[in-house]
CSV table of C-alpha atoms in Angstrom, one decimal:
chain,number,residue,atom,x,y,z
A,1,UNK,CA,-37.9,-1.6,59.5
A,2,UNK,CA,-38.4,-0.7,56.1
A,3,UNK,CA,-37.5,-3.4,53.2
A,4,UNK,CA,-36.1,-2.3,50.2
A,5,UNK,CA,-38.5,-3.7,47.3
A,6,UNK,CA,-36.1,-3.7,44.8
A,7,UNK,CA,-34.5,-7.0,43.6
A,8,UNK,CA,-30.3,-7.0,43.8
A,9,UNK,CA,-28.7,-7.2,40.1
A,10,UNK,CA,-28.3,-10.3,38.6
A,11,UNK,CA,-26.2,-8.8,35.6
A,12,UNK,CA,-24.5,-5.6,36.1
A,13,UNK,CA,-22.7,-3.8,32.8
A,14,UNK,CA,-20.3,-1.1,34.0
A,15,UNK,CA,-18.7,1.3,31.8
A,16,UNK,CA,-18.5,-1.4,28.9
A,17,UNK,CA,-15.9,-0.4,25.7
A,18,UNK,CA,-15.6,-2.3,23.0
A,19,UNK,CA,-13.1,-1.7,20.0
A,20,UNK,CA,-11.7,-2.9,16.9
A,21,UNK,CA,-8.2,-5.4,17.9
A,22,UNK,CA,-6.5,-3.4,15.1
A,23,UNK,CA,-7.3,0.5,16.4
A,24,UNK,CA,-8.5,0.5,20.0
A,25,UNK,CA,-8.8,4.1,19.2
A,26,UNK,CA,-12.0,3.7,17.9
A,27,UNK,CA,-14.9,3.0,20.1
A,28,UNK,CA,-17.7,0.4,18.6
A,29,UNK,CA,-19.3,0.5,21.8
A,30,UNK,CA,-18.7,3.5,24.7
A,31,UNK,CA,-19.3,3.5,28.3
A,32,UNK,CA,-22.4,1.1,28.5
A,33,UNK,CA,-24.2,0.7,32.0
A,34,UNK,CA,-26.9,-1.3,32.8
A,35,UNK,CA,-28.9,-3.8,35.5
A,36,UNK,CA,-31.2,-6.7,35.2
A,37,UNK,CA,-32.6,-8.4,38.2
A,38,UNK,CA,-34.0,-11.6,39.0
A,39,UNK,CA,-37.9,-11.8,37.4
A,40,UNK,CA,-37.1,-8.6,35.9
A,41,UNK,CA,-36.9,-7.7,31.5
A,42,UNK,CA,-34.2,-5.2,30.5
A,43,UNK,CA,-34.8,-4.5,26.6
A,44,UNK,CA,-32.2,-3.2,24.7
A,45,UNK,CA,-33.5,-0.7,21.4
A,46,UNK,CA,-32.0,0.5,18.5
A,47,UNK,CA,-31.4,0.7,15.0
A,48,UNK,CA,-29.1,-1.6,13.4
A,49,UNK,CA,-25.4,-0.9,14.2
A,50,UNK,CA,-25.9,0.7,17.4
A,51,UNK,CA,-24.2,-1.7,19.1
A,52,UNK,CA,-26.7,-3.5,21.1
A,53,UNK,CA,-26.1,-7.1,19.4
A,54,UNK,CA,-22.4,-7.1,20.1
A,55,UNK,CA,-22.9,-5.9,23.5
A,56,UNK,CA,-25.0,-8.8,24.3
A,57,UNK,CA,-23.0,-11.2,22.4
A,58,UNK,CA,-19.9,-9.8,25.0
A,59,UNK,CA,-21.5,-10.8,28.4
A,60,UNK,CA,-21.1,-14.2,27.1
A,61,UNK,CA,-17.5,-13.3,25.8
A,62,UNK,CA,-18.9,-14.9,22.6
A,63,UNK,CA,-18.3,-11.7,20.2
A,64,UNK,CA,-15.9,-11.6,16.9
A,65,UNK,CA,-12.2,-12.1,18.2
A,66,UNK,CA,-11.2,-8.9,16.5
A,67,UNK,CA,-13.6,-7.1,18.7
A,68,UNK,CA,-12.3,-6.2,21.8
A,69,UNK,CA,-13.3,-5.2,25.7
A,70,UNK,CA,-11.1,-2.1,26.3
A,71,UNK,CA,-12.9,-0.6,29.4
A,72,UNK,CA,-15.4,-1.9,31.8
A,73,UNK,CA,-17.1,-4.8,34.0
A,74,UNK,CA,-19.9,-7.2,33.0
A,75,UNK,CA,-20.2,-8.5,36.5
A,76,UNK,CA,-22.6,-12.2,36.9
A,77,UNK,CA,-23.8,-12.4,40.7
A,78,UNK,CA,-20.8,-10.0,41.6
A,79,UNK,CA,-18.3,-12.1,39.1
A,80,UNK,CA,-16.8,-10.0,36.2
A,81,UNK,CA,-16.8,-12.3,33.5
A,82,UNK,CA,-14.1,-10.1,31.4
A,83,UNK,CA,-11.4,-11.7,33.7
A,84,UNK,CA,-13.1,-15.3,33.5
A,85,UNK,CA,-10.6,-18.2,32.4
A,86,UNK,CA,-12.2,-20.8,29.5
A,87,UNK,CA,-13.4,-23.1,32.1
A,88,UNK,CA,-15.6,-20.9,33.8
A,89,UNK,CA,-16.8,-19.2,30.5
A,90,UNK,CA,-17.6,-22.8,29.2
A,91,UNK,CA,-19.9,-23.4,32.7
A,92,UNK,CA,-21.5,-19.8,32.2
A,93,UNK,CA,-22.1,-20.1,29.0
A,94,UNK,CA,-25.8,-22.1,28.5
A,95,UNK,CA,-25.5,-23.4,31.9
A,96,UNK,CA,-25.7,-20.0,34.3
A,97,UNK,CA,-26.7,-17.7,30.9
A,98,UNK,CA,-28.6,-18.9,27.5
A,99,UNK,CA,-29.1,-17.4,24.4
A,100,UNK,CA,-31.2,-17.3,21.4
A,101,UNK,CA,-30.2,-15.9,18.3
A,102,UNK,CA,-31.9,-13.9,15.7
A,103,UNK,CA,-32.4,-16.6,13.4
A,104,UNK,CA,-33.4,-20.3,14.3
A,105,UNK,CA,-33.2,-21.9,10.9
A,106,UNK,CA,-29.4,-21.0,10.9
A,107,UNK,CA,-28.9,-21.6,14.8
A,108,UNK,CA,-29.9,-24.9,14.6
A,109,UNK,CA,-27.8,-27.3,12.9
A,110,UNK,CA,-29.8,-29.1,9.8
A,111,UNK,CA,-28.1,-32.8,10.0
A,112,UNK,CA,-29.0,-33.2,13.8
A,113,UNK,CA,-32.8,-33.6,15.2
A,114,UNK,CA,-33.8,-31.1,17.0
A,115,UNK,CA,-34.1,-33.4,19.8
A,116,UNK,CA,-30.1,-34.6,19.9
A,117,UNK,CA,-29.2,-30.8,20.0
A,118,UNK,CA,-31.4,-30.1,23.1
A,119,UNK,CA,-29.9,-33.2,24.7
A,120,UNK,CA,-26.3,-32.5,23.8
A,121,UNK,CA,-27.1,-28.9,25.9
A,122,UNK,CA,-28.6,-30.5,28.7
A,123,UNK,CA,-25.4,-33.3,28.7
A,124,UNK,CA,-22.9,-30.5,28.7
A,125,UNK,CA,-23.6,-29.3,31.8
A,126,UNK,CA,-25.9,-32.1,34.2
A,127,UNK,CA,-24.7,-35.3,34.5
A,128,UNK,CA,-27.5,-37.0,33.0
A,129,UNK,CA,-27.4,-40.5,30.8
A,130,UNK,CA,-28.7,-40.0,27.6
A,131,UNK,CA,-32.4,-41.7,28.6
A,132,UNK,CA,-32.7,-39.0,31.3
A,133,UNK,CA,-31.5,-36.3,29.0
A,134,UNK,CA,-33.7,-37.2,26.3
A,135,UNK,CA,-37.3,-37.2,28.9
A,136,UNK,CA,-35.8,-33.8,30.3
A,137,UNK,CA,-35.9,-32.5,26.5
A,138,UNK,CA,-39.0,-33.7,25.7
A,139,UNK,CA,-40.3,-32.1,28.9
A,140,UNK,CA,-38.7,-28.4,28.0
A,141,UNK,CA,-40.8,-29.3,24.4
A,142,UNK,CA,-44.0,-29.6,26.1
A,143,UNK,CA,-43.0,-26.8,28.1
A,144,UNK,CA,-42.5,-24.2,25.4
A,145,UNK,CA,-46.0,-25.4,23.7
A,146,UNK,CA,-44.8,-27.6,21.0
A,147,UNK,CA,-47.8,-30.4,20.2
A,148,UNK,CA,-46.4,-33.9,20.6
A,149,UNK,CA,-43.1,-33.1,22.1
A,150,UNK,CA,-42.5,-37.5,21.8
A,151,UNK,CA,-42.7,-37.3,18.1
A,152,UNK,CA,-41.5,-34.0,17.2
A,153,UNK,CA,-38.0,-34.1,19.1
A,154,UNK,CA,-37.1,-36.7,16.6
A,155,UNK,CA,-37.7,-33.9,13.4
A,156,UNK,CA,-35.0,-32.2,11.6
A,157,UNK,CA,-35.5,-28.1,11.8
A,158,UNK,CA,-36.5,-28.1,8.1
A,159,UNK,CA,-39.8,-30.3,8.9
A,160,UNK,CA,-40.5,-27.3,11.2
A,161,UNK,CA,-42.2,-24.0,11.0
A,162,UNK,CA,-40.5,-20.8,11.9
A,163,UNK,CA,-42.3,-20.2,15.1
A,164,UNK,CA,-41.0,-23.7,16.4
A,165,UNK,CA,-37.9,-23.3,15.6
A,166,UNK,CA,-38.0,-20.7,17.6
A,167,UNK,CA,-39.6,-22.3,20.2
A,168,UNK,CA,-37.1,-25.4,19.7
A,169,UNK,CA,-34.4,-22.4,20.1
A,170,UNK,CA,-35.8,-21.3,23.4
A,171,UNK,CA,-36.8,-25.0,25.1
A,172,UNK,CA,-32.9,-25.3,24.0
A,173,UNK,CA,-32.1,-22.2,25.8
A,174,UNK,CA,-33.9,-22.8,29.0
A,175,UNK,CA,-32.9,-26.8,29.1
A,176,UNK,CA,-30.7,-26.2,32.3
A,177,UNK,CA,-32.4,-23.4,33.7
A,178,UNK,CA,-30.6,-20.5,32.7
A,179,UNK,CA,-30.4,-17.6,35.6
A,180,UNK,CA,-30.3,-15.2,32.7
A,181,UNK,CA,-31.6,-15.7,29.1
A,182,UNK,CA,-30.7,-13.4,26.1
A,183,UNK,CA,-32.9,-12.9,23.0
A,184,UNK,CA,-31.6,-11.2,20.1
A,185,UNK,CA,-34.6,-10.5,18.0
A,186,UNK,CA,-36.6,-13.6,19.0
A,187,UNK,CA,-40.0,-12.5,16.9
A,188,UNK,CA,-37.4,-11.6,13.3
A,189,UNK,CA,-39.0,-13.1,10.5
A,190,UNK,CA,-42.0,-14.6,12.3
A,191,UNK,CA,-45.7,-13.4,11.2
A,192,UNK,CA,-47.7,-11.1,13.9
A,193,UNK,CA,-50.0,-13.8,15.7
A,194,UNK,CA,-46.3,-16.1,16.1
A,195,UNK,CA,-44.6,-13.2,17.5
A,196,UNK,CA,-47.8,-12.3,20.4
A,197,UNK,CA,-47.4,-16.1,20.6
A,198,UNK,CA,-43.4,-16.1,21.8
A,199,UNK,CA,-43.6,-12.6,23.8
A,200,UNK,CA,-46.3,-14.5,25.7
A,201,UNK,CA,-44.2,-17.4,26.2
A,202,UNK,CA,-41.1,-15.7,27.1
A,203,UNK,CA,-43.4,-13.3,29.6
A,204,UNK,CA,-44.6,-16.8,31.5
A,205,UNK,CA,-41.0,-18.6,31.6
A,206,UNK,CA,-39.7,-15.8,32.7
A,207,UNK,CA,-41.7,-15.3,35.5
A,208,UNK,CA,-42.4,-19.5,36.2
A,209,UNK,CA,-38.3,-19.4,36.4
A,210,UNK,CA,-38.0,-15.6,38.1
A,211,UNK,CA,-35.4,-15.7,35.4
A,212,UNK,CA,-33.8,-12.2,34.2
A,213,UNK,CA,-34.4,-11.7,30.8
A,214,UNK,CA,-32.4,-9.3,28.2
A,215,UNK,CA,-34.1,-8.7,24.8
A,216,UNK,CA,-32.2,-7.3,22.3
A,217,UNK,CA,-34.9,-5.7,19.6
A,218,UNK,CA,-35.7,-2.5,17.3
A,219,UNK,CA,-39.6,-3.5,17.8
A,220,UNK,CA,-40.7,-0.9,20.4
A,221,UNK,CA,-44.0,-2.8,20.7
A,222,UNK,CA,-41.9,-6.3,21.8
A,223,UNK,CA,-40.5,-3.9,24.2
A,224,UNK,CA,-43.7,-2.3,25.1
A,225,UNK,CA,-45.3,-5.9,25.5
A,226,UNK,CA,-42.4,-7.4,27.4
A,227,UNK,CA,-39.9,-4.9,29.4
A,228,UNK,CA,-39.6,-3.7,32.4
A,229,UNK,CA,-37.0,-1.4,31.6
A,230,UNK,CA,-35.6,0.2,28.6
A,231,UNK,CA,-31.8,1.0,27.9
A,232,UNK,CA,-32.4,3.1,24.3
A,233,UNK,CA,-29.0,2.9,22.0
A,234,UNK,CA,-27.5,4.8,19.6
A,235,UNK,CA,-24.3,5.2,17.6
A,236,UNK,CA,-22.9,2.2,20.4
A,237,UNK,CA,-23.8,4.4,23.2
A,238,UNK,CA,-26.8,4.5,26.0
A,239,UNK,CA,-28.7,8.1,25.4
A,240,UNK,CA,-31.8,7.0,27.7
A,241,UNK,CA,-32.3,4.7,30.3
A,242,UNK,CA,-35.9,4.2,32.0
A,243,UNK,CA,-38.3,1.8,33.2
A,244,UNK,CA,-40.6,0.9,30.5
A,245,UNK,CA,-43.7,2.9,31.0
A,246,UNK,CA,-42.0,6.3,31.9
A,247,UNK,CA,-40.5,6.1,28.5
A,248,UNK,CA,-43.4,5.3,26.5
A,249,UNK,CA,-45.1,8.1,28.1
A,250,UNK,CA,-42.5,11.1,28.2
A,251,UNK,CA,-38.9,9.9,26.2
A,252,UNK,CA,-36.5,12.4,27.2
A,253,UNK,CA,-34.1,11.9,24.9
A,254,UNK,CA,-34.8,13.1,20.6
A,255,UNK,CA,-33.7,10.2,19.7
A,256,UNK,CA,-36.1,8.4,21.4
A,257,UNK,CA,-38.9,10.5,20.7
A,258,UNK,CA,-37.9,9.7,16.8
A,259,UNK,CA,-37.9,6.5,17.6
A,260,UNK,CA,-41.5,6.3,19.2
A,261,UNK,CA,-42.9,8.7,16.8
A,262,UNK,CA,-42.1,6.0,13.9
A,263,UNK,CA,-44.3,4.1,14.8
A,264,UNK,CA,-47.9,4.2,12.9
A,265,UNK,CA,-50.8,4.8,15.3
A,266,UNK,CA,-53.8,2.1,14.7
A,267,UNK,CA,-56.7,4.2,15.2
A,268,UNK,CA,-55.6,7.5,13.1
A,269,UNK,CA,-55.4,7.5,9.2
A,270,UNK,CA,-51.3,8.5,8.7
A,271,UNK,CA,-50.6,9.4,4.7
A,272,UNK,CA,-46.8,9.9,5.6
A,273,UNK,CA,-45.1,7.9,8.2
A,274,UNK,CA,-42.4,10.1,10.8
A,275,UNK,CA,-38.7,9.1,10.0
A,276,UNK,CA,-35.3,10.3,11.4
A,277,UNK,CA,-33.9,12.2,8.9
A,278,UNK,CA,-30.0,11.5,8.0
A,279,UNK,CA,-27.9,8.6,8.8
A,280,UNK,CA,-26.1,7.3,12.0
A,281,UNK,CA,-22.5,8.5,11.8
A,282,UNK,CA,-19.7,5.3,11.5
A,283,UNK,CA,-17.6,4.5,13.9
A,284,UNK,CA,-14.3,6.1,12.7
A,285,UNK,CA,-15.9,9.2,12.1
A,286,UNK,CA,-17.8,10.2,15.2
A,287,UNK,CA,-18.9,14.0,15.6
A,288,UNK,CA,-16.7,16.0,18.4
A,289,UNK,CA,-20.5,16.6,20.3
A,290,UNK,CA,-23.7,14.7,20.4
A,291,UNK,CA,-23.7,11.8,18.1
A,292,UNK,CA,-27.0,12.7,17.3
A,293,UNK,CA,-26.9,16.7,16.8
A,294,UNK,CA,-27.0,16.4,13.3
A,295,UNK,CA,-30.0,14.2,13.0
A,296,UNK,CA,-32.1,15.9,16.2
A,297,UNK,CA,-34.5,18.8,15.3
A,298,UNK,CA,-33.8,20.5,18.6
A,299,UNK,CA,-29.6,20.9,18.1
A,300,UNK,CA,-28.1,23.8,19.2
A,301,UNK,CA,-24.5,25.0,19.0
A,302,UNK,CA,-23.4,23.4,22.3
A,303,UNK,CA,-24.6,20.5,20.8
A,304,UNK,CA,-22.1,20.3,18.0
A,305,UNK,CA,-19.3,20.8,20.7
A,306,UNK,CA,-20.6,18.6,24.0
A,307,UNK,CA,-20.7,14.8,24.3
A,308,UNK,CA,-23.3,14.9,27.5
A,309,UNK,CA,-23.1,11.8,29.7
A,310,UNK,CA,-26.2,10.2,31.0
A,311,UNK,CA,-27.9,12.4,33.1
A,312,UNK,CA,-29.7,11.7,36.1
A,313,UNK,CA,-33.7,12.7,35.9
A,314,UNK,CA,-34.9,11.0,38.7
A,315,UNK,CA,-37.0,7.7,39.1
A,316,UNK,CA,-34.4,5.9,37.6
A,317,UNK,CA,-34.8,8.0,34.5
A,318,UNK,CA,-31.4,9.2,32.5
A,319,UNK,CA,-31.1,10.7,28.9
A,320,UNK,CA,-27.5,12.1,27.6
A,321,UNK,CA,-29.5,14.9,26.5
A,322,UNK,CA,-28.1,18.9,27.9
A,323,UNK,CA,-31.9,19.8,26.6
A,324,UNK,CA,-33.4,18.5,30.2
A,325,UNK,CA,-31.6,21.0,31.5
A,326,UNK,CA,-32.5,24.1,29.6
A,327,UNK,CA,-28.9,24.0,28.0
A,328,UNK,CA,-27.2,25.2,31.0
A,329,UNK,CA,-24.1,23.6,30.5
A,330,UNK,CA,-22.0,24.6,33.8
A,331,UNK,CA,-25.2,22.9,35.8
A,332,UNK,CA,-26.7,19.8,33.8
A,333,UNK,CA,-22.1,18.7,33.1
A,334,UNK,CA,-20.0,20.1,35.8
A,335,UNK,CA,-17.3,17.9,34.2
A,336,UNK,CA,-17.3,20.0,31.2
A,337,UNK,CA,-17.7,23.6,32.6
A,338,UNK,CA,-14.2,24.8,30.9
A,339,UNK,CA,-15.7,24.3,27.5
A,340,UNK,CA,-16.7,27.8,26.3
A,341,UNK,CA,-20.7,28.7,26.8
C-alpha cells in the first residue's frame, strides 16, 4: 500500500479577493491560493504593497474594516473562517492561530510588563489562575532564549532590546500553542546576528510544536533560511508558487528572477547592484494584461493584452507567466483562446 508523504493542509487560501468597502470594483488583492501544512513554512515575498501583509492580516479577519473579502475561502482544518461569527473568531484568534507583527516596540503595550501581557494571552483562552499563568509565561520566556525569564517578565518593553522584544512578541505568540503562527517581518529593524538568532528560533519551535508557520517577508535570504515553500507576490496577485529550493534554483516567473537577481552576491565584487526598473502599477489603474509587462525585459505584445493565470509546471511549481510556454497562447490559456493571436 503506498502512503501518501505529504502532510493534509492546515490552512488552505482559495481564490482570496479583497477590495476597498467603497469600490469593490477594484481588486487590492486577486485570486490568492495557497497551503500550509502541519511542520511545514509557507513564506510569502514581495515588495511593499503587493498585498501579502493584508492577506495575512485577513486569515485572522483582523484587516482595516474598509477592506473587504469579496471572493474566496480561507479555510482552518476544513473551517472557512470568512463565515466565522465573533465568538469563534475570538477562540481562533491567539488561541488556534498567533501572530507577530512587524514591529515589537509598538505591539507591545509600554504601561504593562511584558510579563502581564503574556499572562493576559494565556488567561484569554486556558482557564488558568493567575499563579499558574504567570509560571506558564515565564516557562515560554525560557523557552524563546530570554536569560532570567523570573526577573525579566517583570520589565517594561522599553528596558528591552529589540531582539527580545521580539522574542517577548513570539513567547507571547506561542503562549497557548498556536496550530498556526504568522510572522510579518519578524527580523525588520533587528541587526544581522539578531535576525540568524530569530530564524533559528522560529526554525526549532516550529518543528518542537510541528506547528505551520507563514512568514510574510521581502528578505529572500529569511525565506531562503526558513521556507519550505514560496508563494512570490506582486501587484496583490500570486505570479509563482514553488517549493523553496526549485525557486532559488530556476524562478520561472521575471519577476522573480528580478527579484533574486537583487540581491548582491558575497563572493563577486558588484559596482552596480540589479534593480527592477519602473514602478508597480496602483490598484485603480491596473494594466488590461500582465501586471508586470511593463516592468519585465522579456514583454511581448500578448503580454500587454493577457492576464495569464497560474500555470501549472509540474512539481508543484506554477508561474502566471505565458513565457513557459513559448507564448502559445491557445495551449499554455485555453480560457483565453478567443483573444486575437
Amino acid at each position: 500500500m503506498t502512503v501518501d508523504a505529504t502532510p493534509s493542509p492546515l490552512l488552505s487560501v482559495r481564490g482570496l479577493t479583497l477590495a476597498p468597502q467603497y469600490n469593490r470594483a477594484i481588486s487590492l488583492v486577486q485570486d490568492v491560493s495557497f497551503d500550509v501544512a502541519p511542520g511545514r513554512v509557507l513564506g510569502v515575498v514581495g515588495e511593499s504593497g503587493c498585498g501579502k501583509s493584508v492577506t495575512a492580516l485577513s486569515i485572522l479577519r483582523i484587516a482595516h474594516p474598509a477592506i473587504v473579502p469579496t471572493a474566496g475561502q480561507i479555510l482552518f482544518q476544513g473551517e472557512d473562517l470568512l463565515t466565522s461569527g465573533p465568538a469563534r473568531l475570538r477562540q481562533v484568534r491567539g488561541g488556534e492561530i498567533a501572530m507577530i507583527f512587524q514591529e515589537p516596540m509598538t505591539s507591545l503595550n509600554p504601561v504593562f510588563t511584558v510579563g502581564d501581557q503574556i499572562i493576559e494571552a494565556i488567561r484569554t483562552h486556558e482557564r488558568l489562575g493567575r499563579r499558574a499563568a504567570r509560571a506558564a509565561a515565564i516557562e515560554m520566556l525560557g523557552h524563546v532564549g530570554i536569560p532570567s525569564p523570573e526577573q525579566r517578565i517583570d520589565a517594561f518593553p522599553h528596558q528591552m532590546s529589540g531582539g527580545m522584544r521580539q522574542r517577548v512578541m513570539i513567547a507571547m505568540a506561542l503562549a497557548c500553542k498556536p496550530k498556526l503562527l504568522i510572522a510579518d517581518e519578524p527580523t525588520t529593524a533587528l541587526d544581522v546576528t539578531i535576525q540568524a538568532q530569530i530564524i533559528e528560533l522560529l526554525r526549532r519551535l516550529g518543528k518542537e510544536f510541528n506547528m505551520a508557520i507563514v512568514i510574510i517577508t521581502h528578505d529572500l535570504g529569511v525565506v531562503a533560511d526558513l521556507a519550505d515553500d514560496v508563494v512570490i507576490m506582486y501587484a496583490g496577485r500570486i505570479v509563482e508558487r514553488a517549493p523553496a529550493a526549485d525557486l532559488f534554483a530556476r524562478p520561472r516567473h521575471p519577476y522573480a528572477e528580478g527579484l533574486l537577481r537583487s540581491v548582491p552576491p558575497i563572493d563577486v565584487d558588484v559596482e552596480r547592484l540589479a534593480t527592477i526598473p519602473g514602478t508597480v502599477p496602483s490598484a485603480d489603474a491596473m494594466p488590461e494584461g500582465c501586471r508586470f509587462a511593463e516592468r519585465c525585459p522579456d514583454a511581448r505584445d500578448p503580454c500587454r493584452r493577457i492576464d495569464p493565470p497560474l500555470i501549472d509546471l509540474g512539481a508543484r511549481h506554477a508561474a502566471a507567466c505565458i513565457r513557459e510556454s513559448g507564448y502559445s497562447l491557445v495551449h499554455a490559456l485555453p480560457a483565453i483562446a478567443k483573444v486575437p493571436a
